Amino acid sequence: MSMTIADIARLAGVSRATVSGVLNNNPTVSAKTKKRIAEIIEQHNFRPNEVARALALQHTALIALVIKDVSNPFYSKISLGVEQVCAEQGYSVIIGNSQQDVAREIDYLGLLERKRVDGMIILPLQAHEDYSLFKNLQKAGYPLVLLAEIPGIKTDLVRVDDEKGAYNATRHLLKLGRRNVVFVSGPETALASQRRLAGFQKAFEVEGMDFSARNIVAGGWRYQDGYNAGKKMFEQLLFVPDGVLCYNDSVAIGFIRALTEKGFRVPEIAVIGFDDAGAGAYLPTALTTVAQPAIQIGRLAALVLFRRIKNRTKKIEKIILDTELVVRESCGAHLTVPVEN
Amino acid sequence: MSMTIADIARLAGVSRATVSGVLNNNPTVSAKTKKRIAEIIEQHNFRPNEVARALALQHTALIALVIKDVSNPFYSKISLGVEQVCAEQGYSVIIGNSQQDVAREIDYLGLLERKRVDGMIILPLQAHEDYSLFKNLQKAGYPLVLLAEIPGIKTDLVRVDDEKGAYNATRHLLKLGRRNVVFVSGPETALASQRRLAGFQKAFEVEGMDFSARNIVAGGWRYQDGYNAGKKMFEQLLFVPDGVLCYNDSVAIGFIRALTEKGFRVPEIAVIGFDDAGAGAYLPTALTTVAQPAIQIGRLAALVLFRRIKNRTKKIEKIILDTELVVRESCGAHLTVPVEN
DNA sequence: CTAAAGATTTAAATCGGTTCAAATTCATGT
DNA sequence: ACATGAATTTGAACCGATTTAAATCTTTAG
């Protein structure tokens, strides 16, 4: 149906090799044939079949990005960054949503072997029984960039310093005089949640405050998860906090909704989110949050991946970016004088 | 480096054709060889190269989804739906963000010819100088499903009845007694915005109300666009509305933020969004909105695309879904008695 | 005018699968 | 034991590009 290089060769009265030469701007083909054939190509609107090209060249100009769920604003921004630099480099990106499901994630990992994508950026779940698959893939030389560590594996990595981010946010709350502060956690399969919890806890220590199980409540990563957590908390009223650090902005937004429904208000209850993706900045009471440079994370991950694709021997890159506490209204900083200690 | 079908053939002392037979579960190869070779394949963890397969079979098991911006919650939900059914069918999806840029969109269109993706789902911009590219692609038999009409082209299409959706929402506001109602428009390159405006306007007619340019304000599609529109409006105070229909939820959220900053409140000013994707339902004053079944749209688009991929002769499918007005708090329906007319 | 050097072009192999006509093996009935 | 037909396997072509050694064509110098 569509033209092939052989058709063009026939039309031009020349060999396929020559046509290939002009396609790839090979200096060995003369300027005049180049022009002549280029015209014929143009005329017939011939586009070389990249599948055939991929087979011959052993690379597909495709990479895969596997995240939990593009409909989460933070991940969608990462994907935007990834796609940006891929487009610049002439690559396309296959996107996979693991949906927090290990089986799906494993399935996507298979794209490396099956579809021969040139590399993969992946936010691995922390729920695998073992990580030999990752280990094997990496040992087999497949370019892999992670967005979160995997136990016992050294690979290129781009992430943010979750612990420090949570630590700073928590200290901020504490400095503002909040004393009943809780952390609404993320999904158990997220290493980032554990890290943020660690930072949260550390702030308690540093401020010399007691920390107990009451300071943690189980959350999740979606609006609904935050809402549920808040609902439960404000229905039972076992413990009414005056400060809350949430796993991410979506959880914070859901939590705030729940608290509002029960007649409480922000920032009387101070709330801080994490990510700074999505609607937070535009809430009626704008959300204070630990901002991650999501697009930048995506861009860097892609850049690191390309470096690895091009140069298989280079040593491992581990990029850990800083977060930034973006103080808006929901933490009450604009109302309260910080407590010095 | 990695195993090929020839390696397996050699290992099994059999021809490549036979190995291919077991890979494709060809009934002509005997059960015992099938088992024997399957074991060898398993043992060596051989995965056939799908690039080679794609070349031979002339299909890649890839489709492309081109939207404006995955980081918009509505599009990300569509992409989720698309990916769901693709995963079920063993397809992968390449995602492209046109970013409202015609050149980028055209570039992505090229994936059909270049990367030989088996089909494409695309939300075309309305800013092309001409649509011959689409026309040619479609004439050349490339499977194409649109998420918005293109002037003068008949292709498979899945979308929502924007006009009716906006009409219903507007009537709702009007019935609630709101008299100074405005439409915060979407980007000019979005046909959907024009359709929603038409529905908005029609409601005015039906209610026998005057409609003028004051009833439209230029918006956009992001939080920031809604915010800017609101800010401008409430700074100038030329016209303070008591009801607002926004192009989408993001615009509504931004608009509400602007109005809040200026000391106004929702639902004293009633606000309705469009899409029902993202944070709307979890705002302190939950957003009333015209809900689109985004995931379903994605799923249907993918399903239609697969039908077209499999059966090139079938006639065109045009699926127009209904929206649903989800009444929450931001339109004030829970406070106001509807006005009968 | 011719040989050597340099510039271009080409034939054929290759990438790793699928497919189909032809060849081979197997089973059955006599 | 043998002919026959069915079941299975295989060789070779093909998908559409790239690549490289060899062939051919141009220049240039002597």
PDB file of C-alpha atoms (C1' of nucleotides) in Angstrom, chain A residues 4-5 20 49 53, chain D residues 16-20:
ATOM      1  CA  THR A   4       8.905   1.497   0.325  1.00  0.00           C
ATOM      2  CA  ILE A   5      12.497   2.327  -0.193  1.00  0.00           C
ATOM      3  CA  SER A  20      18.992   4.772   2.237  1.00  0.00           C
ATOM      4  CA  ASN A  49       9.014   2.574   7.763  1.00  0.00           C
ATOM      5  CA  ARG A  53      14.425   0.713  10.588  1.00  0.00           C
TER       6      ARG A  53
ATOM      7  C1'  DG D  16      11.443  -2.782   4.743  1.00  0.00           C
ATOM      8  C1'  DA D  17      14.947  -0.858   6.169  1.00  0.00           C
ATOM      9  C1'  DT D  18      20.772  -0.565   7.011  1.00  0.00           C
ATOM     10  C1'  DT D  19      25.506  -1.738   6.129  1.00  0.00           C
ATOM     11  C1'  DT D  20      29.758  -3.122   4.110  1.00  0.00           C
TER      12       DT D  20
END
